[in-house]
XYZ file of C-alpha atoms in Angstrom:
786
model
C -10.938 -3.946 -45.386
C -10.835 -7.546 -46.597
C -7.582 -9.336 -45.767
C -5.903 -12.545 -46.912
C -3.870 -15.364 -45.393
C -1.687 -18.152 -46.781
C -1.789 -21.332 -44.705
C 0.596 -24.307 -44.828
C -0.201 -27.923 -43.844
C 1.633 -30.162 -41.392
C 2.269 -33.841 -40.936
C -0.551 -36.031 -42.200
C -0.980 -34.167 -45.488
C 1.704 -36.197 -47.293
C 0.898 -38.585 -50.132
C 2.912 -40.513 -52.692
C 3.314 -38.427 -55.833
C 3.189 -35.041 -54.127
C 5.209 -32.235 -55.711
C 5.822 -34.130 -58.925
C 5.625 -31.028 -61.163
C 7.312 -28.730 -58.667
C 10.744 -30.354 -58.541
C 11.219 -29.738 -62.260
C 10.270 -26.062 -61.883
C 12.800 -25.456 -59.099
C 15.856 -27.641 -59.807
C 18.271 -25.443 -57.816
C 16.252 -25.637 -54.604
C 15.693 -29.352 -55.151
C 19.459 -29.875 -55.413
C 20.012 -27.907 -52.180
C 17.481 -30.128 -50.446
C 19.207 -33.287 -51.703
C 22.567 -32.021 -50.435
C 21.232 -31.191 -46.963
C 19.158 -34.352 -46.536
C 21.582 -36.813 -48.107
C 18.956 -38.397 -50.346
C 16.765 -37.507 -53.324
C 13.761 -35.500 -52.125
C 12.039 -36.022 -55.474
C 12.411 -39.798 -55.259
C 11.030 -39.819 -51.702
C 7.983 -37.703 -52.529
C 7.112 -38.998 -55.977
C 8.112 -42.672 -55.851
C 8.745 -43.532 -52.185
C 10.493 -46.789 -53.159
C 11.434 -47.712 -49.584
C 8.123 -46.770 -47.922
C 9.702 -44.035 -45.810
C 7.368 -41.175 -46.636
C 5.191 -41.956 -43.601
C 8.160 -41.995 -41.180
C 8.294 -38.740 -39.201
C 11.978 -38.037 -39.862
C 11.298 -38.287 -43.622
C 7.751 -36.908 -43.649
C 8.571 -33.541 -42.156
C 11.376 -32.523 -44.547
C 9.273 -33.758 -47.475
C 6.215 -31.686 -46.564
C 8.368 -28.614 -45.860
C 10.080 -28.799 -49.267
C 6.851 -29.386 -51.195
C 5.094 -26.575 -49.319
C 7.960 -24.135 -49.972
C 7.933 -24.993 -53.674
C 4.143 -24.606 -53.803
C 4.482 -21.158 -52.257
C 7.249 -20.105 -54.665
C 5.218 -21.354 -57.637
C 2.240 -19.339 -56.446
C 4.383 -16.193 -56.261
C 5.898 -16.876 -59.688
C 2.392 -16.848 -61.127
C 1.948 -13.227 -60.069
C 0.437 -13.626 -56.626
C 1.201 -10.934 -54.055
C 2.125 -11.338 -50.411
C -0.831 -11.924 -48.081
C -1.646 -9.981 -44.923
C -0.928 -13.002 -42.720
C 0.791 -16.403 -42.741
C -0.064 -19.433 -40.613
C 0.890 -23.093 -40.578
C -0.364 -26.181 -38.789
C 2.417 -27.559 -36.561
C 5.200 -28.375 -39.056
C 3.554 -25.936 -41.491
C 4.567 -23.064 -39.223
C 8.149 -23.464 -40.474
C 6.980 -22.859 -44.042
C 5.053 -19.817 -42.830
C 8.177 -18.420 -41.155
C 10.222 -19.081 -44.282
C 7.634 -17.269 -46.377
C 7.721 -14.335 -43.936
C 11.484 -14.022 -44.371
C 12.477 -15.174 -40.878
C 15.032 -17.637 -42.272
C 16.191 -18.927 -45.645
C 15.329 -22.271 -47.234
C 18.491 -24.041 -46.090
C 17.995 -22.987 -42.460
C 14.339 -23.994 -42.529
C 15.115 -27.421 -43.921
C 17.875 -28.053 -41.357
C 15.504 -27.104 -38.553
C 12.738 -29.333 -39.899
C 15.167 -32.213 -40.428
C 16.323 -31.970 -36.799
C 12.774 -31.594 -35.528
C 11.639 -34.647 -37.482
C 14.563 -36.724 -36.205
C 13.917 -35.771 -32.569
C 10.196 -36.444 -32.824
C 10.785 -39.735 -34.621
C 13.128 -40.850 -31.829
C 10.473 -40.207 -29.186
C 8.388 -43.118 -27.967
C 6.357 -44.332 -25.030
C 2.907 -43.063 -25.855
C 0.374 -42.297 -28.533
C -2.408 -40.008 -29.727
C -6.126 -40.231 -30.391
C -8.655 -38.067 -32.211
C -11.843 -37.107 -30.350
C -14.640 -36.349 -32.819
C -18.075 -34.801 -32.168
C -17.224 -33.470 -28.715
C -16.483 -29.815 -27.985
C -13.600 -28.536 -25.864
C -15.722 -28.108 -22.733
C -16.888 -31.718 -23.002
C -13.318 -32.982 -23.373
C -12.161 -30.981 -20.352
C -15.084 -32.353 -18.365
C -14.230 -35.985 -19.203
C -10.563 -35.474 -18.312
C -11.407 -33.824 -14.982
C -14.245 -36.179 -14.023
C -12.211 -39.333 -14.580
C -8.892 -37.956 -13.325
C -7.106 -38.468 -16.651
C -4.157 -36.408 -15.414
C -1.683 -38.044 -17.794
C -3.639 -36.924 -20.873
C -2.695 -33.698 -22.687
C -4.553 -31.844 -25.424
C -2.300 -31.955 -28.501
C -4.309 -30.361 -31.336
C -7.426 -28.188 -31.434
C -8.158 -28.816 -35.103
C -11.836 -27.865 -35.255
C -14.533 -27.081 -32.675
C -15.499 -30.762 -32.531
C -12.235 -32.334 -33.657
C -9.500 -32.494 -31.030
C -6.424 -34.683 -30.668
C -5.230 -35.884 -27.265
C -1.868 -37.417 -26.324
C -0.462 -39.481 -23.491
C 0.657 -42.933 -22.332
C -0.954 -45.771 -24.273
C -2.499 -47.409 -21.211
C -4.077 -44.107 -20.232
C -5.435 -43.602 -23.760
C -6.924 -47.075 -23.657
C -8.560 -46.257 -20.310
C -9.872 -42.953 -21.670
C -11.540 -44.513 -24.739
C -14.629 -45.732 -22.878
C -15.106 -42.431 -21.033
C -15.057 -40.374 -24.227
C -17.376 -42.766 -26.043
C -19.781 -42.668 -23.099
C -19.781 -38.870 -23.481
C -20.944 -39.257 -27.114
C -17.610 -38.851 -28.889
C -15.994 -40.929 -31.603
C -12.565 -42.081 -30.357
C -9.966 -42.881 -33.043
C -6.515 -44.145 -32.054
C -3.920 -42.556 -34.369
C -1.044 -44.460 -35.942
C 1.813 -42.405 -34.504
C 4.993 -43.369 -32.719
C 4.819 -40.904 -29.809
C 2.571 -38.398 -27.972
C 3.478 -35.330 -30.042
C 2.663 -31.815 -28.774
C 2.513 -32.923 -25.151
C 4.622 -32.766 -21.993
C 6.149 -36.121 -22.951
C 8.117 -34.422 -25.741
C 10.121 -32.372 -23.235
C 13.474 -34.106 -23.993
C 12.981 -33.295 -27.682
C 12.123 -29.681 -26.838
C 15.266 -29.259 -24.750
C 17.493 -30.717 -27.465
C 15.830 -28.667 -30.199
C 16.145 -25.452 -28.157
C 19.916 -25.981 -28.063
C 20.084 -26.778 -31.776
C 18.086 -23.745 -32.915
C 20.486 -21.318 -31.238
C 23.044 -22.018 -33.978
C 21.000 -20.094 -36.545
C 20.333 -16.419 -37.269
C 16.722 -15.267 -37.600
C 15.166 -12.092 -39.007
C 11.994 -10.314 -37.935
C 8.958 -11.480 -39.964
C 8.085 -9.201 -42.885
C 4.469 -10.370 -42.694
C 2.758 -11.389 -39.432
C 2.892 -15.129 -38.718
C 0.304 -16.562 -36.308
C 1.943 -18.971 -33.872
C 0.470 -22.347 -32.929
C 1.467 -21.876 -29.300
C -0.243 -18.536 -28.696
C -2.758 -18.255 -31.589
C -1.473 -14.707 -32.065
C 1.347 -13.116 -34.087
C 4.989 -13.867 -33.388
C 6.894 -11.044 -31.751
C 9.765 -9.517 -33.686
C 12.783 -10.733 -31.723
C 14.796 -13.745 -32.824
C 14.954 -15.020 -29.248
C 11.151 -14.990 -28.980
C 10.729 -16.823 -32.282
C 13.246 -19.486 -31.262
C 11.683 -19.963 -27.838
C 8.219 -20.265 -29.362
C 9.335 -22.833 -31.961
C 10.935 -24.937 -29.244
C 7.865 -24.615 -27.042
C 5.655 -25.682 -29.939
C 7.015 -29.245 -29.598
C 5.397 -29.622 -26.145
C 2.394 -27.317 -26.642
C -1.007 -27.922 -28.237
C -1.622 -26.710 -31.797
C -4.297 -24.046 -31.330
C -5.548 -24.183 -34.916
C -9.161 -23.315 -34.147
C -8.114 -20.147 -32.319
C -5.631 -19.331 -35.088
C -8.432 -19.286 -37.646
C -10.709 -17.374 -35.274
C -7.943 -14.805 -34.899
C -7.541 -14.436 -38.655
C -11.301 -14.199 -39.135
C -11.498 -11.562 -36.416
C -8.881 -9.337 -38.105
C -10.662 -9.489 -41.444
C -9.676 -12.718 -43.208
C -13.006 -14.283 -44.168
C -12.971 -16.449 -47.298
C -9.491 -15.383 -48.404
C -7.570 -18.398 -47.062
C -5.152 -19.975 -49.536
C -3.657 -23.363 -48.635
C -0.237 -24.005 -50.199
C 1.301 -27.462 -49.928
C 0.204 -31.063 -50.352
C -3.500 -31.829 -49.973
C -6.449 -29.789 -48.750
C -6.629 -30.804 -45.093
C -6.483 -27.240 -43.787
C -8.948 -25.914 -46.332
C -11.540 -28.387 -45.054
C -10.780 -27.524 -41.428
C -11.118 -23.804 -42.152
C -14.531 -24.362 -43.746
C -15.660 -26.339 -40.699
C -14.425 -23.654 -38.314
C -15.987 -20.842 -40.367
C -19.298 -22.696 -40.544
C -19.444 -22.938 -36.747
C -18.571 -19.232 -36.397
C -16.553 -17.321 -33.807
C -17.839 -17.772 -30.245
C -19.000 -14.628 -28.474
C -16.407 -14.986 -25.707
C -13.416 -15.172 -28.067
C -11.270 -12.057 -28.200
C -7.878 -11.058 -29.521
C -5.173 -8.819 -28.145
C -5.847 -5.358 -29.578
C -2.183 -4.483 -29.120
C -1.071 -7.308 -31.364
C -3.866 -6.822 -33.863
C -2.632 -3.274 -34.421
C 1.021 -3.932 -35.141
C 1.863 -7.608 -34.749
C 5.503 -7.547 -35.795
C 6.501 -4.530 -33.787
C 6.569 -6.622 -30.621
C 4.545 -6.092 -27.489
C 4.290 -3.126 -25.132
C 4.333 -0.467 -27.844
C 2.744 2.456 -26.044
C 2.716 5.052 -28.792
C 0.630 3.148 -31.329
C -2.846 4.509 -31.983
C -5.339 1.815 -31.078
C -8.153 1.383 -33.604
C -11.736 0.776 -32.650
C -12.308 -2.942 -33.170
C -15.963 -3.977 -32.802
C -17.196 -7.075 -31.003
C -13.966 -7.862 -29.174
C -14.952 -8.847 -25.640
C -12.187 -8.657 -23.066
C -11.217 -11.979 -21.508
C -9.019 -12.966 -18.586
C -6.420 -14.138 -21.101
C -6.237 -10.795 -22.948
C -5.850 -8.594 -19.863
C -2.337 -7.260 -19.343
C 0.823 -7.545 -21.396
C 1.244 -10.308 -23.953
C 5.023 -9.868 -23.700
C 4.816 -10.553 -19.945
C 2.835 -13.758 -20.464
C 5.272 -14.953 -23.098
C 8.372 -14.030 -21.110
C 7.259 -16.140 -18.164
C 5.341 -18.782 -20.135
C 2.029 -18.202 -18.340
C -1.630 -17.967 -19.328
C -2.614 -14.915 -17.274
C -0.925 -11.615 -16.434
C -1.244 -12.517 -12.764
C 1.273 -13.347 -10.018
C 0.850 -14.896 -6.597
C 3.532 -12.878 -4.829
C 5.962 -14.026 -2.187
C 5.138 -13.879 1.528
C 7.914 -14.274 4.060
C 8.740 -17.352 6.142
C 7.416 -19.638 3.445
C 3.827 -18.431 3.881
C 3.952 -18.269 0.096
C 4.744 -21.962 0.342
C 6.257 -24.503 -1.978
C 2.793 -26.055 -2.303
C 1.369 -22.691 -3.331
C 4.052 -22.220 -5.989
C 3.481 -25.725 -7.359
C -0.294 -25.260 -7.476
C 0.146 -22.028 -9.472
C 2.746 -23.552 -11.808
C 0.624 -26.589 -12.608
C -2.276 -24.308 -13.519
C -0.045 -22.340 -15.903
C 0.353 -19.309 -13.618
C 3.315 -17.686 -11.865
C 3.963 -17.902 -8.139
C 6.958 -16.846 -6.020
C 8.201 -18.749 -2.980
C 8.617 -16.634 0.185
C 12.259 -17.017 1.241
C 12.345 -14.175 3.799
C 13.373 -15.306 7.271
C 14.268 -18.850 6.167
C 17.663 -20.515 6.286
C 19.360 -21.310 2.996
C 19.001 -25.029 3.685
C 15.216 -24.644 3.959
C 15.132 -22.520 0.815
C 17.154 -25.129 -1.064
C 14.903 -27.955 0.098
C 11.889 -25.987 -1.158
C 13.525 -25.358 -4.540
C 14.236 -29.059 -4.927
C 10.634 -29.904 -4.027
C 9.198 -27.384 -6.505
C 11.444 -28.584 -9.327
C 10.458 -32.208 -8.657
C 6.765 -31.385 -8.708
C 6.713 -29.106 -11.747
C 7.434 -30.090 -15.330
C 10.038 -28.211 -17.328
C 8.491 -25.071 -18.702
C 6.003 -24.634 -15.843
C 6.671 -21.240 -14.320
C 7.848 -20.402 -10.822
C 10.200 -17.988 -9.101
C 11.906 -17.230 -5.791
C 11.894 -14.181 -3.553
C 15.122 -12.219 -3.015
C 14.791 -10.010 0.065
C 16.821 -6.874 0.812
C 19.213 -7.610 3.707
C 20.747 -4.250 4.686
C 22.315 -5.733 7.814
C 23.597 -8.852 6.069
C 24.515 -8.202 2.400
C 26.579 -11.378 2.414
C 23.397 -13.388 2.918
C 21.956 -11.774 -0.224
C 24.981 -12.968 -2.198
C 24.715 -16.465 -0.734
C 21.043 -16.563 -1.722
C 21.902 -15.561 -5.291
C 24.602 -18.252 -5.406
C 21.945 -20.789 -4.383
C 19.613 -19.540 -7.126
C 22.379 -19.868 -9.702
C 23.164 -23.386 -8.506
C 19.563 -24.424 -9.129
C 19.093 -22.429 -12.335
C 16.382 -20.147 -10.951
C 15.468 -17.813 -13.818
C 12.991 -15.461 -12.109
C 13.231 -13.601 -8.810
C 10.942 -11.166 -7.060
C 13.149 -8.490 -5.469
C 11.415 -7.182 -2.353
C 11.971 -4.283 0.058
C 15.099 -3.033 -1.716
C 15.982 0.596 -1.042
C 19.044 0.535 -3.301
C 20.773 -1.636 -5.900
C 23.061 -4.176 -4.254
C 25.885 -6.401 -5.542
C 23.627 -9.452 -5.203
C 21.031 -7.973 -7.556
C 23.621 -6.957 -10.137
C 25.379 -10.328 -9.953
C 22.136 -12.215 -10.519
C 21.090 -9.988 -13.410
C 24.425 -9.870 -15.241
C 25.354 -13.506 -14.683
C 22.381 -14.453 -16.876
C 23.434 -12.362 -19.873
C 24.932 -13.732 -23.092
C 25.141 -12.715 -26.728
C 23.256 -14.729 -29.338
C 24.661 -15.290 -32.848
C 22.003 -12.857 -34.118
C 23.513 -10.094 -31.987
C 20.589 -10.062 -29.564
C 21.174 -10.133 -25.827
C 19.848 -13.280 -24.168
C 18.482 -12.453 -20.703
C 18.357 -15.700 -18.759
C 17.628 -14.098 -15.389
C 14.517 -11.969 -14.895
C 14.023 -9.612 -11.954
C 10.584 -8.370 -10.933
C 11.335 -5.477 -8.593
C 8.626 -4.468 -6.128
C 8.820 -0.705 -5.597
C 6.739 1.957 -3.893
C 8.966 5.005 -4.379
C 9.965 6.750 -7.621
C 13.622 7.045 -6.583
C 13.839 3.285 -6.028
C 12.026 2.629 -9.311
C 14.515 4.910 -11.052
C 17.434 2.871 -9.712
C 15.916 -0.357 -11.061
C 15.148 1.246 -14.434
C 18.729 2.362 -15.006
C 21.680 0.120 -15.932
C 23.589 -1.560 -13.120
C 25.755 0.900 -11.120
C 29.230 1.093 -12.653
C 30.932 0.843 -9.267
C 29.247 -2.475 -8.467
C 29.877 -3.821 -11.973
C 33.581 -2.972 -11.679
C 33.725 -4.642 -8.274
C 32.189 -7.857 -9.635
C 34.583 -7.753 -12.583
C 37.610 -7.473 -10.308
C 36.312 -10.396 -8.270
C 35.889 -12.331 -11.543
C 32.279 -13.093 -10.745
C 31.162 -11.791 -14.141
C 32.874 -11.658 -17.535
C 33.879 -8.470 -19.375
C 31.170 -9.253 -21.955
C 28.497 -9.528 -19.249
C 29.640 -6.218 -17.790
C 29.402 -4.624 -21.227
C 25.964 -6.082 -21.968
C 24.710 -4.999 -18.565
C 25.152 -1.352 -19.506
C 22.578 -1.805 -22.278
C 19.882 -3.149 -19.976
C 17.999 -2.000 -16.865
C 18.540 -3.805 -13.575
C 14.918 -4.993 -13.595
C 13.058 -6.709 -16.400
C 9.776 -5.803 -14.694
C 8.653 -3.375 -12.014
C 5.729 -4.071 -9.725
C 4.492 -0.940 -8.020
C 3.365 -1.724 -4.511
C 0.529 0.421 -3.237
C -0.692 0.149 0.361
C -0.347 -3.558 1.094
C 0.331 -6.217 3.658
C 3.922 -6.363 4.862
C 6.359 -3.548 4.057
C 4.459 -0.508 2.843
C 4.887 3.194 2.145
C 1.091 3.548 2.199
C 1.015 4.685 -1.432
C -2.205 5.031 -3.454
C -2.278 2.925 -6.625
C -4.118 5.544 -8.707
C -1.326 8.015 -7.914
C 1.696 5.751 -7.920
C 1.123 3.573 -10.998
C 0.754 6.366 -13.622
C 3.740 8.166 -12.068
C 5.999 5.113 -12.383
C 4.732 4.362 -15.913
C 5.712 7.894 -17.012
C 9.084 7.513 -15.299
C 9.564 4.173 -17.079
C 8.714 5.695 -20.464
C 11.169 8.555 -19.961
C 14.105 6.460 -18.754
C 13.623 3.728 -21.370
C 13.612 6.418 -24.079
C 16.718 8.122 -22.654
C 18.596 4.823 -22.365
C 17.350 3.668 -25.787
C 16.486 0.208 -24.506
C 15.253 -2.233 -27.135
C 12.478 -3.443 -24.806
C 10.242 -1.546 -22.424
C 10.375 -2.538 -18.789
C 6.911 -3.833 -17.948
C 5.092 -2.271 -14.982
C 2.669 -4.269 -12.875
C 0.532 -3.410 -9.860
C 0.187 -4.815 -6.343
C -1.435 -3.703 -3.111
C -5.141 -3.708 -2.377
C -6.025 -6.200 -5.111
C -8.531 -8.671 -3.717
C -11.583 -8.263 -5.945
C -12.377 -8.070 -9.675
C -13.065 -4.337 -9.277
C -9.568 -3.697 -7.916
C -7.958 -5.819 -10.652
C -9.956 -4.035 -13.360
C -8.885 -0.653 -11.964
C -5.227 -1.702 -12.077
C -5.442 -2.758 -15.719
C -7.303 0.436 -16.646
C -4.489 2.423 -15.035
C -2.026 0.690 -17.368
C -0.772 -2.292 -15.373
C 0.952 -4.938 -17.492
C 0.219 -7.527 -14.807
C -1.142 -7.705 -11.281
C 0.292 -9.321 -8.158
C -1.692 -10.515 -5.143
C -0.452 -11.357 -1.668
C -2.724 -11.001 1.364
C -5.614 -12.946 -0.167
C -3.378 -15.952 -0.792
C -2.379 -16.521 2.837
C -5.956 -17.500 3.664
C -5.945 -20.545 1.350
C -5.319 -24.255 1.640
C -1.806 -23.848 0.240
C -0.594 -21.030 2.505
C 2.265 -21.978 4.842
C 0.724 -20.653 8.043
C -1.394 -22.148 10.807
C -5.064 -23.055 10.566
C -5.655 -20.783 13.569
C -4.326 -17.767 11.652
C -6.436 -18.690 8.622
C -9.532 -18.908 10.829
C -8.773 -15.401 12.106
C -8.003 -13.975 8.657
C -11.227 -15.381 7.216
C -13.200 -13.086 9.534
C -11.456 -9.748 8.910
C -13.018 -6.809 7.106
C -11.348 -3.930 5.273
C -10.865 -1.924 8.484
C -9.221 -4.741 10.439
C -5.570 -3.961 9.632
C -3.098 -1.470 11.103
C 0.481 -0.278 10.710
C 3.386 -1.399 12.850
C 7.180 -1.015 12.755
C 9.020 -3.439 10.487
C 11.125 -5.761 12.590
C 13.835 -6.092 9.952
C 14.090 -2.285 9.508
C 13.176 -1.280 13.039
C 15.720 1.508 13.515
C 14.918 3.351 10.253
C 11.199 3.511 11.003
C 9.948 1.387 8.095
C 6.362 0.177 8.414
C 4.492 -3.046 7.798
C 0.728 -3.514 7.619
C -0.648 -6.240 9.856
C -3.888 -7.769 11.076
C -5.256 -5.985 14.168
C -8.514 -7.863 14.741
C -8.177 -10.191 17.742
C -4.539 -9.299 18.527
C -2.509 -6.690 20.414
C 0.527 -6.891 18.151
C 0.255 -3.561 16.257
C -0.401 -1.565 19.448
C 2.420 -3.274 21.337
C 4.892 -3.068 18.427
C 4.238 0.656 18.049
C 4.741 1.180 21.772
C 8.110 -0.593 21.619
C 9.197 1.645 18.754
C 8.115 4.820 20.570
C 10.009 3.740 23.689
C 13.127 2.961 21.657
C 12.897 6.307 19.876
C 12.475 8.306 23.103
C 14.955 6.562 25.386
C 18.673 5.814 25.169
C 18.528 2.555 27.107
C 16.042 0.147 28.689
C 17.070 1.364 32.120
C 15.678 4.842 31.322
C 12.192 3.458 30.688
C 9.811 3.822 33.637
C 9.304 0.769 35.825
C 5.630 0.357 34.958
C 6.345 0.027 31.215
C 9.344 -2.221 31.802
C 7.248 -4.602 33.882
C 4.385 -4.535 31.369
C 6.698 -5.449 28.466
C 8.407 -8.267 30.360
C 5.190 -9.754 31.755
C 2.775 -9.286 28.840
C 4.876 -8.913 25.695
C 7.791 -11.280 26.292
C 6.478 -13.256 29.298
C 10.049 -13.337 30.583
C 12.736 -10.937 31.716
C 14.853 -8.693 29.498
C 17.907 -10.656 30.677
C 16.402 -13.918 29.438
C 15.478 -12.328 26.117
C 18.971 -10.936 25.650
C 20.501 -14.330 26.429
C 18.660 -15.668 23.364
C 19.792 -12.632 21.356
C 23.405 -13.439 22.214
C 22.992 -17.053 21.130
C 21.510 -15.960 17.807
C 24.078 -13.290 16.934
C 27.124 -15.104 18.323
C 27.703 -16.965 15.056
C 25.525 -14.980 12.659
C 26.724 -11.420 13.342
C 29.009 -11.062 16.390
C 29.678 -7.437 15.467
C 26.068 -6.676 16.495
C 26.839 -7.883 20.024
C 30.014 -5.805 20.154
C 28.020 -2.760 19.094
C 25.344 -3.475 21.705
C 27.988 -3.688 24.434
C 29.074 -0.127 23.732
C 25.638 1.237 22.782
C 22.701 0.605 25.192
C 20.232 1.967 22.632
C 21.338 -0.645 20.102
C 21.024 -3.334 22.771
C 17.466 -2.146 23.415
C 16.706 -2.436 19.687
C 18.001 -6.019 19.567
C 15.818 -6.964 22.535
C 12.700 -5.251 21.219
C 13.086 -6.775 17.738
C 12.805 -10.192 19.346
C 9.113 -9.437 19.913
C 8.560 -9.238 16.160
C 10.247 -12.562 15.434
C 8.393 -14.244 18.296
C 5.053 -12.915 17.063
C 5.651 -14.199 13.548
C 6.761 -17.631 14.729
C 3.811 -17.972 17.119
C 1.372 -17.144 14.304
C 2.862 -19.609 11.842
C 2.921 -22.341 14.486
C -0.598 -21.490 15.701
C 0.428 -21.021 19.344
C -2.951 -20.393 21.007
C -1.289 -19.266 24.258
C 0.465 -16.440 22.425
C -2.440 -15.510 20.147
C -2.661 -11.843 21.163
C 0.955 -11.330 20.060
C 0.536 -12.821 16.576
C 2.234 -10.791 13.858
C 0.264 -11.490 10.667
C 1.248 -9.226 7.791
C -1.913 -8.440 5.854
C -3.562 -5.636 3.891
C -7.229 -4.645 3.505
C -7.435 -6.569 0.211
C -8.224 -9.709 2.201
C -11.098 -7.947 3.979
C -12.482 -6.909 0.592
C -12.067 -10.467 -0.700
C -13.881 -11.881 2.346
C -16.842 -9.581 1.736
C -16.888 -10.439 -1.973
C -17.099 -14.205 -1.378
C -19.387 -14.047 1.678
C -22.254 -16.483 1.335
C -20.458 -18.562 -1.298
C -18.415 -21.741 -1.086
C -15.255 -19.618 -0.825
C -16.349 -18.037 2.449
C -14.597 -20.963 4.158
C -10.840 -20.778 3.591
C -10.724 -24.563 3.362
C -12.334 -24.229 -0.080
C -9.913 -21.553 -1.273
C -7.081 -22.428 -3.660
C -4.629 -19.901 -5.089
C -5.084 -20.834 -8.745
C -8.883 -20.732 -8.509
C -8.721 -17.321 -6.833
C -6.519 -16.079 -9.687
C -9.026 -17.288 -12.256
C -12.023 -15.913 -10.357
C -10.488 -12.441 -10.036
C -9.233 -12.250 -13.633
C -12.430 -13.561 -15.202
C -14.425 -11.281 -12.940
C -12.304 -8.272 -13.943
C -12.807 -9.048 -17.643
C -16.570 -9.412 -17.218
C -16.732 -6.174 -15.249
C -14.790 -4.234 -17.881
C -17.011 -5.578 -20.654
C -20.078 -4.543 -18.677
C -18.731 -1.053 -17.937
C -17.639 -0.405 -21.520
C -21.028 -1.538 -22.787
C -22.648 0.936 -20.398
C -20.385 3.731 -21.648
C -21.273 2.976 -25.256
C -24.970 2.774 -24.453
C -24.814 6.074 -22.560
C -22.963 7.774 -25.411
C -25.458 6.453 -27.958
C -28.360 7.711 -25.815
C -26.821 11.176 -25.559
C -26.222 11.247 -29.307
C -29.860 10.279 -29.955
C -31.077 13.005 -27.617
C -28.801 15.551 -29.263
C -30.041 14.561 -32.738
C -33.638 14.766 -31.550
C -33.096 18.243 -30.067
C -31.416 19.425 -33.254
C -34.334 18.103 -35.316
C -36.840 19.943 -33.107
C -34.955 23.231 -33.539
C -35.007 22.837 -37.312
C -38.769 22.373 -37.245
C-alpha cells in the first residue's frame, strides 16, 4: 500500500519574506509566538529590519513558527494526516509537534532554548563535502588521521557536512579535494551536530525535563537513529538532547521511508524546497542493497521496542545487517551502535584500555573489577572518564561477595560517587542490599509521571531461580532496611516496587569463569518464557531485555543466539587474547594456540567451599588437575594433618613451592585487617583453615598468569571457555591469527557483520529450497491432471 510522509526543513531554509500570508491566517498563534519570544515574529520573518534572521537564536524560532503555520494551513485545506513525519535537524521539532508530542508553546520554548545554546557555541566550523560518497569520506578521515573531524549531516549520498576545529577543517580541505570532492566552508558560528556541542547538549537535557510530552500519534523518524521514535517521553527527550551532538542521518531517514512504502508521496511543509530537492536526489540514486530497517519498528513504530506479541509481516528485500541484529531498545538505552557487549573479566583483564577502545567505537564494554582494590577500581574509572567523551558508553562490573557484603556496598558507593550508570552484576546467587541500593538510588519521577531509571543493571544468570529473583521487584525486607538506614527515599522505595531489579538479563551458557555448564539452546528460551510470564504478572511498562553469553566466538554462534531470541550478545573469552586485554603477553601467546577441547573445569576459588565451578585453560598447564585435587582433598578430610604424607609433600613442593606454615603466614597477614573473623574461625575449625590455605593456590595462579611468571607457568589459572578455541580456528590463516593484530572493537564488528551475512545466506537458502519444492509440487500436480 502506498504511504505518505510530511517533512519539515531545518536551519538554512530561511529567507526574508517567508510566511508573509500565514501570519494573517493564524493571528492567535502569531500572538502566542510574540509573547514567548519577546519580539514580533512577523516583523522578523517578513521584514528582518535588524538583519537577525540569519542568527541561529533567531533563525530557529522563525523556521519553527513558519513551518507549524504551513502545516496547519495544509490541514485547514482538507489534507489528512500522513503515515509518517520527519524533519531535518530543527525540523524534527515541527514533526513532533505535528505528531502531538507537545503543543505549540512547548515546541517554541524548546526551539528558542536550543537556538540560544547553539548560537552561544563557538570554537569551530563546518564544511560541505560534495561529490564524494560516505565510504570515500571515511577513507580520507582515516587515512589522514583527521580524528578531530565529525560527520554532522548526511544530506544526500554525495552531499555530506563535516564539523570540527577550524584549523583541522583547513587541513582537511586539501585531502578532500585530492580525493575528487568539492570542499565548501560553511558560514556558521560553531561545529553543530558534533561532539563539540556537548555543553549545549547537557544544558538542553536539563531544560527539556521541565516539560510534559505525549506519545506520538503518527510515527516520527528521528535524525539520530533514522528510525521511529519510541513511545516514552523519556526516550523522546533523550533523543532530542542527543540530536545536538549527533549527525543528521537524512539519507537513511529517506531510505527508511522509501522502504516502508513512501515513494513519491513526500510533502515538504515550511519555507523553501531544500528537502524536496534532497529527496529527489536520494530517490534518484536508489536504496543500496545493504540497507535494511528494523522489522520490529516497521511493524508498530510507536508501540516502543521489544513487543513480542506483534505479528511480523513479510517484508521483501530487507537484508539483515549488523546494526539491525538484536533489540533497538537495548541500543538506545545504552547509546550504542550494535547489540554487542565486551563483558567484564576479573582482575582488570577486561581492562580500562579495552573499555575505552569499545566506547570510542560506539560499543559497550565493562571493566573487570573482581579481585581489585577500590583504589585501583577508582583510578580506572577516572582514566576511562578522561578518555571517553560524554555519551560514549561504558560500565563497571559488580561482583557477588558472599563473604564480604560490605565490600559490595563500598563498591556501589564508589560507583555512585563517579556517576556510573551501568553495571554488569556477576556471579550473584541472590539479591543483595548493594544491588537494591544501586538500582533504587537511581530512580526518580519525571513531571510526565514516568519513572526515570538512571542506573541500569545487566544481570548475568545461568539458573532460572536466580533469573526469577532479578526479574521481580526488590525484596521488601532489603528495601525496608535501606529506608531505615536513610540510604533511599520513601519515593525511591515506592518506585522500586514497580520495577524489576535488573533492566537486562544476560543468560550465561557454558563459559569461561564461573559456569553452571548450561546449554544456550536450552537456557535462553527458558529464561525468555520466564521473563514474559513475570513481566506480565507484574504489569511492568517495559520488558526486561534478555541477552546471551557463553560460547560466542564466531559468527555462527552469534547468529544462533539471535535466532534463539537474544536481544544482545556478550563476549568474554575471545577478548582476553587481544591487544587491549589486561593480562601478560605469555598468557596471550598460550591462548592463541588453544582449540575448542583445550579447556576444563576447576573449583572456583572465591566459592571454594560450596563447590562452584570455573572453566579454565588446560593446555600447557596443570592448574585444573591440581585445583580439582585440592578440592577433593578438602572435601574428604577434616584437616591438613589427615592427608597422607605423599600428597602433603606433593602440594607443598609442586603446588605452593613452600610449606603450609609459610602459606598460612601469608593468609594471616591478608585476613588480619580484611576479615579477622576468618582467622578466628580457622583457629577453631581445622577444615576451614585447610580451605584458606588451599584457596591461596587459586590467587597465586591468577597473579602468576597476569604477571607472566614463566617459572610458575604450569600453575597459571586462566579462566577461558571453548569460544576462544572456536575463534582461533575461524581466524586461522588470516591477519587475526596473531593476537597482536586483534582489537576488541574490530572483533565485535567482524562477528556481528559475519552473523548478519550468514543469516542472510541461510534465509536465502530456505526461500530457494521452499520455492524449489513448490515448483516440484506444482509440476507433479500438473502431471496427474494430464
